PDB file of N, CA and C in Angstrom:
ATOM      1  N   MET A  19     -53.442  21.768  72.510  1.00  0.00           N
ATOM      2  CA  MET A  19     -54.303  21.380  73.476  1.00  0.00           C
ATOM      3  C   MET A  19     -53.972  22.269  74.766  1.00  0.00           C
ATOM      4  N   THR A  20     -55.196  22.690  75.425  1.00  0.00           N
ATOM      5  CA  THR A  20     -54.881  23.313  76.570  1.00  0.00           C
ATOM      6  C   THR A  20     -55.016  22.350  77.948  1.00  0.00           C
ATOM      7  N   LYS A  21     -54.698  22.985  78.974  1.00  0.00           N
ATOM      8  CA  LYS A  21     -54.684  22.324  80.301  1.00  0.00           C
ATOM      9  C   LYS A  21     -56.120  21.630  80.520  1.00  0.00           C
ATOM     10  N   ARG A  22     -56.916  22.588  80.278  1.00  0.00           N
ATOM     11  CA  ARG A  22     -58.594  22.228  80.585  1.00  0.00           C
ATOM     12  C   ARG A  22     -58.935  20.987  79.597  1.00  0.00           C
ATOM     13  N   GLN A  23     -58.443  21.058  78.315  1.00  0.00           N
ATOM     14  CA  GLN A  23     -58.783  19.903  77.571  1.00  0.00           C
ATOM     15  C   GLN A  23     -58.070  18.699  78.019  1.00  0.00           C
ATOM     16  N   ILE A  24     -56.740  18.664  78.475  1.00  0.00           N
ATOM     17  CA  ILE A  24     -56.209  17.580  79.099  1.00  0.00           C
ATOM     18  C   ILE A  24     -56.881  17.039  80.300  1.00  0.00           C
ATOM     19  N   ILE A  25     -57.196  17.871  81.157  1.00  0.00           N
ATOM     20  CA  ILE A  25     -58.125  17.566  82.487  1.00  0.00           C
ATOM     21  C   ILE A  25     -59.330  16.802  82.049  1.00  0.00           C
ATOM     22  N   THR A  26     -59.991  17.541  80.913  1.00  0.00           N
ATOM     23  CA  THR A  26     -61.381  16.723  80.611  1.00  0.00           C
ATOM     24  C   THR A  26     -61.062  15.309  80.261  1.00  0.00           C
ATOM     25  N   ARG A  27     -60.000  15.190  79.345  1.00  0.00           N
ATOM     26  CA  ARG A  27     -59.679  13.733  78.837  1.00  0.00           C
ATOM     27  C   ARG A  27     -59.237  12.754  79.685  1.00  0.00           C
ATOM     28  N   VAL A  28     -58.388  13.300  80.657  1.00  0.00           N
ATOM     29  CA  VAL A  28     -57.955  12.433  81.803  1.00  0.00           C
ATOM     30  C   VAL A  28     -59.116  11.943  82.627  1.00  0.00           C
ATOM     31  N   SER A  29     -59.939  12.906  83.034  1.00  0.00           N
ATOM     32  CA  SER A  29     -61.420  12.519  83.748  1.00  0.00           C
ATOM     33  C   SER A  29     -62.122  11.665  82.988  1.00  0.00           C
ATOM     34  N   LYS A  30     -62.427  11.866  81.785  1.00  0.00           N
ATOM     35  CA  LYS A  30     -62.997  10.684  80.822  1.00  0.00           C
ATOM     36  C   LYS A  30     -62.342   9.457  80.953  1.00  0.00           C
ATOM     37  N   ALA A  31     -61.119   9.253  80.540  1.00  0.00           N
ATOM     38  CA  ALA A  31     -60.337   8.201  80.443  1.00  0.00           C
ATOM     39  C   ALA A  31     -60.246   7.269  81.764  1.00  0.00           C
ATOM     40  N   THR A  32     -60.239   8.052  82.853  1.00  0.00           N
ATOM     41  CA  THR A  32     -60.081   7.207  84.103  1.00  0.00           C
ATOM     42  C   THR A  32     -61.378   7.192  84.920  1.00  0.00           C
ATOM     43  N   GLY A  33     -62.318   7.772  84.390  1.00  0.00           N
ATOM     44  CA  GLY A  33     -63.346   7.709  85.152  1.00  0.00           C
ATOM     45  C   GLY A  33     -63.641   8.456  86.462  1.00  0.00           C
ATOM     46  N   ILE A  34     -62.688   9.537  86.809  1.00  0.00           N
ATOM     47  CA  ILE A  34     -62.705  10.182  87.957  1.00  0.00           C
ATOM     48  C   ILE A  34     -63.171  11.584  87.548  1.00  0.00           C
ATOM     49  N   THR A  35     -63.774  12.142  88.550  1.00  0.00           N
ATOM     50  CA  THR A  35     -64.410  13.460  88.421  1.00  0.00           C
ATOM     51  C   THR A  35     -63.396  14.419  88.016  1.00  0.00           C
ATOM     52  N   TYR A  36     -64.048  15.506  87.281  1.00  0.00           N
ATOM     53  CA  TYR A  36     -63.001  16.830  86.535  1.00  0.00           C
ATOM     54  C   TYR A  36     -62.440  17.351  87.696  1.00  0.00           C
ATOM     55  N   ALA A  37     -63.156  17.426  88.820  1.00  0.00           N
ATOM     56  CA  ALA A  37     -62.352  18.183  90.221  1.00  0.00           C
ATOM     57  C   ALA A  37     -61.165  17.150  90.650  1.00  0.00           C
ATOM     58  N   ASP A  38     -61.267  16.049  90.555  1.00  0.00           N
ATOM     59  CA  ASP A  38     -60.224  15.107  91.115  1.00  0.00           C
ATOM     60  C   ASP A  38     -59.079  15.050  90.082  1.00  0.00           C
ATOM     61  N   ALA A  39     -59.461  15.145  88.979  1.00  0.00           N
ATOM     62  CA  ALA A  39     -58.310  15.383  87.846  1.00  0.00           C
ATOM     63  C   ALA A  39     -57.759  16.493  87.650  1.00  0.00           C
ATOM     64  N   GLU A  40     -58.446  17.555  87.845  1.00  0.00           N
ATOM     65  CA  GLU A  40     -57.690  18.949  88.050  1.00  0.00           C
ATOM     66  C   GLU A  40     -56.722  18.612  89.314  1.00  0.00           C
ATOM     67  N   LEU A  41     -56.905  18.417  90.167  1.00  0.00           N
ATOM     68  CA  LEU A  41     -56.156  18.368  91.615  1.00  0.00           C
ATOM     69  C   LEU A  41     -54.982  17.623  91.222  1.00  0.00           C
ATOM     70  N   VAL A  42     -55.110  16.391  90.688  1.00  0.00           N
ATOM     71  CA  VAL A  42     -53.795  15.453  90.248  1.00  0.00           C
ATOM     72  C   VAL A  42     -53.027  16.311  89.354  1.00  0.00           C
ATOM     73  N   ILE A  43     -53.482  16.783  88.193  1.00  0.00           N
ATOM     74  CA  ILE A  43     -52.712  17.556  87.276  1.00  0.00           C
ATOM     75  C   ILE A  43     -52.075  18.792  87.706  1.00  0.00           C
ATOM     76  N   GLU A  44     -52.869  19.548  88.552  1.00  0.00           N
ATOM     77  CA  GLU A  44     -52.087  20.625  88.986  1.00  0.00           C
ATOM     78  C   GLU A  44     -51.103  20.431  90.113  1.00  0.00           C
ATOM     79  N   GLY A  45     -51.452  19.411  90.883  1.00  0.00           N
ATOM     80  CA  GLY A  45     -50.195  18.882  91.882  1.00  0.00           C
ATOM     81  C   GLY A  45     -48.926  18.530  91.013  1.00  0.00           C
ATOM     82  N   PHE A  46     -49.239  17.548  89.870  1.00  0.00           N
ATOM     83  CA  PHE A  46     -48.253  17.223  89.207  1.00  0.00           C
ATOM     84  C   PHE A  46     -47.376  18.233  88.673  1.00  0.00           C
ATOM     85  N   LEU A  47     -48.024  19.255  87.996  1.00  0.00           N
ATOM     86  CA  LEU A  47     -47.376  20.297  87.384  1.00  0.00           C
ATOM     87  C   LEU A  47     -46.710  21.352  88.547  1.00  0.00           C
ATOM     88  N   THR A  48     -47.297  21.437  89.814  1.00  0.00           N
ATOM     89  CA  THR A  48     -46.797  22.207  90.513  1.00  0.00           C
ATOM     90  C   THR A  48     -45.237  21.709  91.186  1.00  0.00           C
ATOM     91  N   GLU A  49     -45.364  20.436  91.437  1.00  0.00           N
ATOM     92  CA  GLU A  49     -44.292  19.699  91.819  1.00  0.00           C
ATOM     93  C   GLU A  49     -43.187  19.489  90.968  1.00  0.00           C
ATOM     94  N   LEU A  50     -43.427  19.445  89.520  1.00  0.00           N
ATOM     95  CA  LEU A  50     -42.706  19.425  88.436  1.00  0.00           C
ATOM     96  C   LEU A  50     -41.758  20.937  88.333  1.00  0.00           C
ATOM     97  N   THR A  51     -42.581  21.680  88.401  1.00  0.00           N
ATOM     98  CA  THR A  51     -42.250  23.033  88.453  1.00  0.00           C
ATOM     99  C   THR A  51     -41.151  23.537  89.612  1.00  0.00           C
ATOM    100  N   ASN A  52     -41.484  22.910  90.669  1.00  0.00           N
ATOM    101  CA  ASN A  52     -40.815  23.319  92.082  1.00  0.00           C
ATOM    102  C   ASN A  52     -39.521  22.582  91.960  1.00  0.00           C
ATOM    103  N   GLN A  53     -39.481  21.151  91.576  1.00  0.00           N
ATOM    104  CA  GLN A  53     -38.332  20.498  91.351  1.00  0.00           C
ATOM    105  C   GLN A  53     -37.324  21.149  90.425  1.00  0.00           C
ATOM    106  N   TRP A  54     -37.809  21.610  89.290  1.00  0.00           N
ATOM    107  CA  TRP A  54     -37.289  22.047  88.209  1.00  0.00           C
ATOM    108  C   TRP A  54     -36.528  23.367  88.539  1.00  0.00           C
ATOM    109  N   ARG A  55     -37.288  24.326  89.045  1.00  0.00           N
ATOM    110  CA  ARG A  55     -36.765  25.343  89.562  1.00  0.00           C
ATOM    111  C   ARG A  55     -35.618  25.116  90.462  1.00  0.00           C
ATOM    112  N   ALA A  56     -35.564  24.310  91.209  1.00  0.00           N
ATOM    113  CA  ALA A  56     -34.744  24.047  92.566  1.00  0.00           C
ATOM    114  C   ALA A  56     -33.472  23.415  91.517  1.00  0.00           C
ATOM    115  N   GLY A  57     -33.284  23.150  90.445  1.00  0.00           N
ATOM    116  CA  GLY A  57     -32.317  22.756  89.657  1.00  0.00           C
ATOM    117  C   GLY A  57     -32.182  21.219  89.426  1.00  0.00           C
ATOM    118  N   VAL A  58     -33.142  20.477  90.093  1.00  0.00           N
ATOM    119  CA  VAL A  58     -33.025  19.049  89.959  1.00  0.00           C
ATOM    120  C   VAL A  58     -33.674  18.777  88.559  1.00  0.00           C
ATOM    121  N   THR A  59     -32.884  17.793  88.027  1.00  0.00           N
ATOM    122  CA  THR A  59     -33.552  17.016  86.738  1.00  0.00           C
ATOM    123  C   THR A  59     -34.458  16.187  87.070  1.00  0.00           C
ATOM    124  N   VAL A  60     -35.673  16.183  86.369  1.00  0.00           N
ATOM    125  CA  VAL A  60     -36.914  15.505  86.371  1.00  0.00           C
ATOM    126  C   VAL A  60     -36.937  14.501  85.231  1.00  0.00           C
ATOM    127  N   ALA A  61     -36.894  13.362  85.528  1.00  0.00           N
ATOM    128  CA  ALA A  61     -36.855  12.395  84.308  1.00  0.00           C
ATOM    129  C   ALA A  61     -38.246  11.446  84.545  1.00  0.00           C
ATOM    130  N   ILE A  62     -39.151  11.265  83.586  1.00  0.00           N
ATOM    131  CA  ILE A  62     -40.290  10.585  83.476  1.00  0.00           C
ATOM    132  C   ILE A  62     -40.107   9.445  82.513  1.00  0.00           C
ATOM    133  N   ARG A  63     -39.860   8.174  82.894  1.00  0.00           N
ATOM    134  CA  ARG A  63     -39.477   7.153  81.972  1.00  0.00           C
ATOM    135  C   ARG A  63     -40.790   7.025  81.131  1.00  0.00           C
ATOM    136  N   GLY A  64     -40.182   6.741  79.749  1.00  0.00           N
ATOM    137  CA  GLY A  64     -41.218   6.818  78.675  1.00  0.00           C
ATOM    138  C   GLY A  64     -41.776   8.051  78.264  1.00  0.00           C
ATOM    139  N   PHE A  65     -41.465   9.251  78.930  1.00  0.00           N
ATOM    140  CA  PHE A  65     -42.041  10.557  78.231  1.00  0.00           C
ATOM    141  C   PHE A  65     -40.834  11.481  78.128  1.00  0.00           C
ATOM    142  N   GLY A  66     -39.913  11.686  78.981  1.00  0.00           N
ATOM    143  CA  GLY A  66     -38.779  12.618  78.789  1.00  0.00           C
ATOM    144  C   GLY A  66     -37.996  13.072  79.986  1.00  0.00           C
ATOM    145  N   THR A  67     -36.998  13.921  79.803  1.00  0.00           N
ATOM    146  CA  THR A  67     -36.154  14.577  80.746  1.00  0.00           C
ATOM    147  C   THR A  67     -36.323  15.994  80.947  1.00  0.00           C
ATOM    148  N   PHE A  68     -36.706  16.706  81.951  1.00  0.00           N
ATOM    149  CA  PHE A  68     -36.631  18.103  82.269  1.00  0.00           C
ATOM    150  C   PHE A  68     -35.233  18.352  82.878  1.00  0.00           C
ATOM    151  N   SER A  69     -34.419  19.215  82.527  1.00  0.00           N
ATOM    152  CA  SER A  69     -33.171  19.615  82.901  1.00  0.00           C
ATOM    153  C   SER A  69     -32.709  21.154  82.530  1.00  0.00           C
ATOM    154  N   TRP A  70     -31.599  21.415  82.944  1.00  0.00           N
ATOM    155  CA  TRP A  70     -30.968  22.630  82.732  1.00  0.00           C
ATOM    156  C   TRP A  70     -29.886  22.420  81.929  1.00  0.00           C
ATOM    157  N   LYS A  71     -29.533  23.334  81.043  1.00  0.00           N
ATOM    158  CA  LYS A  71     -28.136  23.501  80.406  1.00  0.00           C
ATOM    159  C   LYS A  71     -27.589  24.910  80.602  1.00  0.00           C
ATOM    160  N   MET A  72     -26.451  24.771  80.884  1.00  0.00           N
ATOM    161  CA  MET A  72     -25.362  26.007  81.137  1.00  0.00           C
ATOM    162  C   MET A  72     -24.822  26.700  79.963  1.00  0.00           C
ATOM    163  N   PHE A  73     -24.943  27.739  79.862  1.00  0.00           N
ATOM    164  CA  PHE A  73     -24.328  28.535  78.727  1.00  0.00           C
ATOM    165  C   PHE A  73     -23.312  29.383  79.478  1.00  0.00           C
ATOM    166  N   LYS A  74     -21.937  29.459  78.817  1.00  0.00           N
ATOM    167  CA  LYS A  74     -20.920  30.193  79.343  1.00  0.00           C
ATOM    168  C   LYS A  74     -21.264  31.783  78.834  1.00  0.00           C
ATOM    169  N   ALA A  75     -20.367  32.465  79.565  1.00  0.00           N
ATOM    170  CA  ALA A  75     -20.442  33.900  79.200  1.00  0.00           C
ATOM    171  C   ALA A  75     -19.828  34.140  77.707  1.00  0.00           C
ATOM    172  N   LYS A  76     -20.167  35.151  77.058  1.00  0.00           N
ATOM    173  CA  LYS A  76     -19.603  35.358  75.817  1.00  0.00           C
ATOM    174  C   LYS A  76     -19.663  36.810  75.505  1.00  0.00           C
ATOM    175  N   LYS A  77     -18.967  37.058  74.304  1.00  0.00           N
ATOM    176  CA  LYS A  77     -19.215  38.239  73.763  1.00  0.00           C
ATOM    177  C   LYS A  77     -20.063  38.388  72.535  1.00  0.00           C
ATOM    178  N   GLY A  78     -20.886  39.435  72.469  1.00  0.00           N
ATOM    179  CA  GLY A  78     -21.665  39.674  71.355  1.00  0.00           C
ATOM    180  C   GLY A  78     -21.537  41.154  70.681  1.00  0.00           C
ATOM    181  N   ARG A  79     -22.405  41.192  69.946  1.00  0.00           N
ATOM    182  CA  ARG A  79     -22.395  42.550  69.289  1.00  0.00           C
ATOM    183  C   ARG A  79     -23.668  43.119  69.159  1.00  0.00           C
ATOM    184  N   ASP A  80     -23.924  44.564  69.562  1.00  0.00           N
ATOM    185  CA  ASP A  80     -25.161  45.353  69.383  1.00  0.00           C
ATOM    186  C   ASP A  80     -24.974  45.851  67.889  1.00  0.00           C
ATOM    187  N   ILE A  81     -25.976  45.355  67.179  1.00  0.00           N
ATOM    188  CA  ILE A  81     -25.767  45.478  65.545  1.00  0.00           C
ATOM    189  C   ILE A  81     -26.259  47.012  65.319  1.00  0.00           C
ATOM    190  N   SER A  82     -27.155  47.568  66.021  1.00  0.00           N
ATOM    191  CA  SER A  82     -27.573  48.852  65.869  1.00  0.00           C
ATOM    192  C   SER A  82     -26.640  50.019  66.301  1.00  0.00           C
ATOM    193  N   ARG A  83     -25.509  49.566  67.246  1.00  0.00           N
ATOM    194  CA  ARG A  83     -24.651  50.637  67.608  1.00  0.00           C
ATOM    195  C   ARG A  83     -23.087  50.016  67.422  1.00  0.00           C
ATOM    196  N   GLY A  84     -22.992  48.803  66.981  1.00  0.00           N
ATOM    197  CA  GLY A  84     -21.821  48.553  66.403  1.00  0.00           C
ATOM    198  C   GLY A  84     -20.846  48.171  67.515  1.00  0.00           C
ATOM    199  N   THR A  85     -21.400  48.051  68.696  1.00  0.00           N
ATOM    200  CA  THR A  85     -20.416  48.054  69.770  1.00  0.00           C
ATOM    201  C   THR A  85     -20.286  46.364  70.204  1.00  0.00           C
ATOM    202  N   ALA A  86     -19.545  46.135  70.966  1.00  0.00           N
ATOM    203  CA  ALA A  86     -19.238  44.712  71.545  1.00  0.00           C
ATOM    204  C   ALA A  86     -20.240  44.640  73.029  1.00  0.00           C
ATOM    205  N   VAL A  87     -20.885  43.665  73.350  1.00  0.00           N
ATOM    206  CA  VAL A  87     -21.468  43.824  74.648  1.00  0.00           C
ATOM    207  C   VAL A  87     -21.012  42.338  75.080  1.00  0.00           C
ATOM    208  N   HIS A  88     -21.319  42.243  76.535  1.00  0.00           N
ATOM    209  CA  HIS A  88     -20.922  41.154  77.275  1.00  0.00           C
ATOM    210  C   HIS A  88     -22.272  40.531  77.566  1.00  0.00           C
ATOM    211  N   ILE A  89     -22.299  39.072  77.264  1.00  0.00           N
ATOM    212  CA  ILE A  89     -23.489  38.335  77.452  1.00  0.00           C
ATOM    213  C   ILE A  89     -23.188  37.245  78.629  1.00  0.00           C
ATOM    214  N   PRO A  90     -23.798  37.623  79.709  1.00  0.00           N
ATOM    215  CA  PRO A  90     -23.392  36.813  80.938  1.00  0.00           C
ATOM    216  C   PRO A  90     -23.832  35.255  80.628  1.00  0.00           C
ATOM    217  N   ALA A  91     -23.137  34.469  81.778  1.00  0.00           N
ATOM    218  CA  ALA A  91     -23.437  32.987  81.776  1.00  0.00           C
ATOM    219  C   ALA A  91     -24.861  32.872  82.218  1.00  0.00           C
ATOM    220  N   ARG A  92     -25.603  31.750  81.699  1.00  0.00           N
ATOM    221  CA  ARG A  92     -26.880  31.641  82.154  1.00  0.00           C
ATOM    222  C   ARG A  92     -27.338  30.086  82.178  1.00  0.00           C
ATOM    223  N   LYS A  93     -28.422  29.754  82.849  1.00  0.00           N
ATOM    224  CA  LYS A  93     -29.105  28.452  82.493  1.00  0.00           C
ATOM    225  C   LYS A  93     -30.192  28.503  81.684  1.00  0.00           C
ATOM    226  N   LYS A  94     -30.340  27.596  81.047  1.00  0.00           N
ATOM    227  CA  LYS A  94     -31.631  27.472  79.994  1.00  0.00           C
ATOM    228  C   LYS A  94     -32.524  25.972  80.333  1.00  0.00           C
ATOM    229  N   PRO A  95     -33.727  26.194  80.606  1.00  0.00           N
ATOM    230  CA  PRO A  95     -34.409  25.081  80.754  1.00  0.00           C
ATOM    231  C   PRO A  95     -34.502  24.280  79.571  1.00  0.00           C
ATOM    232  N   VAL A  96     -34.368  22.771  79.564  1.00  0.00           N
ATOM    233  CA  VAL A  96     -34.281  22.032  78.504  1.00  0.00           C
ATOM    234  C   VAL A  96     -35.393  20.890  78.513  1.00  0.00           C
ATOM    235  N   PHE A  97     -36.116  20.397  77.766  1.00  0.00           N
ATOM    236  CA  PHE A  97     -36.688  19.259  77.815  1.00  0.00           C
ATOM    237  C   PHE A  97     -36.305  18.568  76.686  1.00  0.00           C
ATOM    238  N   LYS A  98     -35.658  17.156  76.905  1.00  0.00           N
ATOM    239  CA  LYS A  98     -35.178  15.916  76.080  1.00  0.00           C
ATOM    240  C   LYS A  98     -36.369  14.786  76.113  1.00  0.00           C
ATOM    241  N   PRO A  99     -37.072  14.671  74.947  1.00  0.00           N
ATOM    242  CA  PRO A  99     -38.216  13.437  75.040  1.00  0.00           C
ATOM    243  C   PRO A  99     -37.363  12.224  74.925  1.00  0.00           C
ATOM    244  N   SER A 100     -38.069  11.479  75.412  1.00  0.00           N
ATOM    245  CA  SER A 100     -37.898  10.086  75.421  1.00  0.00           C
ATOM    246  C   SER A 100     -37.806   9.439  73.921  1.00  0.00           C
ATOM    247  N   LYS A 101     -37.118   8.180  73.691  1.00  0.00           N
ATOM    248  CA  LYS A 101     -37.044   7.767  72.307  1.00  0.00           C
ATOM    249  C   LYS A 101     -38.313   7.241  72.140  1.00  0.00           C
ATOM    250  N   LYS A 102     -39.248   6.824  73.093  1.00  0.00           N
ATOM    251  CA  LYS A 102     -40.670   6.339  72.694  1.00  0.00           C
ATOM    252  C   LYS A 102     -41.466   7.523  72.237  1.00  0.00           C
ATOM    253  N   LEU A 103     -41.209   8.585  72.403  1.00  0.00           N
ATOM    254  CA  LEU A 103     -41.827   9.924  71.751  1.00  0.00           C
ATOM    255  C   LEU A 103     -41.437  10.273  70.360  1.00  0.00           C
ATOM    256  N   ASN A 104     -40.193   9.917  69.949  1.00  0.00           N
ATOM    257  CA  ASN A 104     -39.707  10.123  68.659  1.00  0.00           C
ATOM    258  C   ASN A 104     -40.341   9.407  67.860  1.00  0.00           C
ATOM    259  N   LEU A 105     -41.327   9.979  67.044  1.00  0.00           N
ATOM    260  CA  LEU A 105     -42.117   9.063  65.989  1.00  0.00           C
ATOM    261  C   LEU A 105     -41.332   8.814  64.792  1.00  0.00           C
TER     262      LEU A 105
END
C-alpha cells in the first residue's frame, strides 16, 4: 500500500477532503520522523513503538581479502509492534 492509497482511504473513511487528509498524514509523518531522528522514542498506543537500538563496536572480517576490519558502534532504527498488531 502506498502513501497515496492511505491518504485516499483516510479521506473516504473520515469524510474529509483528500487535501486535508494529505496535510494530516504528511504532518504526522514529518513530526514522527523529526522526533525519531532526534533520538526520542515515539510510542503510539495500540500501534507500536519507534526507537533506536545501539550496537557496540566489533571486529569483522573482509572475506575477499581475508583481513580483519573494525566495525564502528552505531544506532539502528527499530519498530516494535504493539501486541494488538500481532495476529
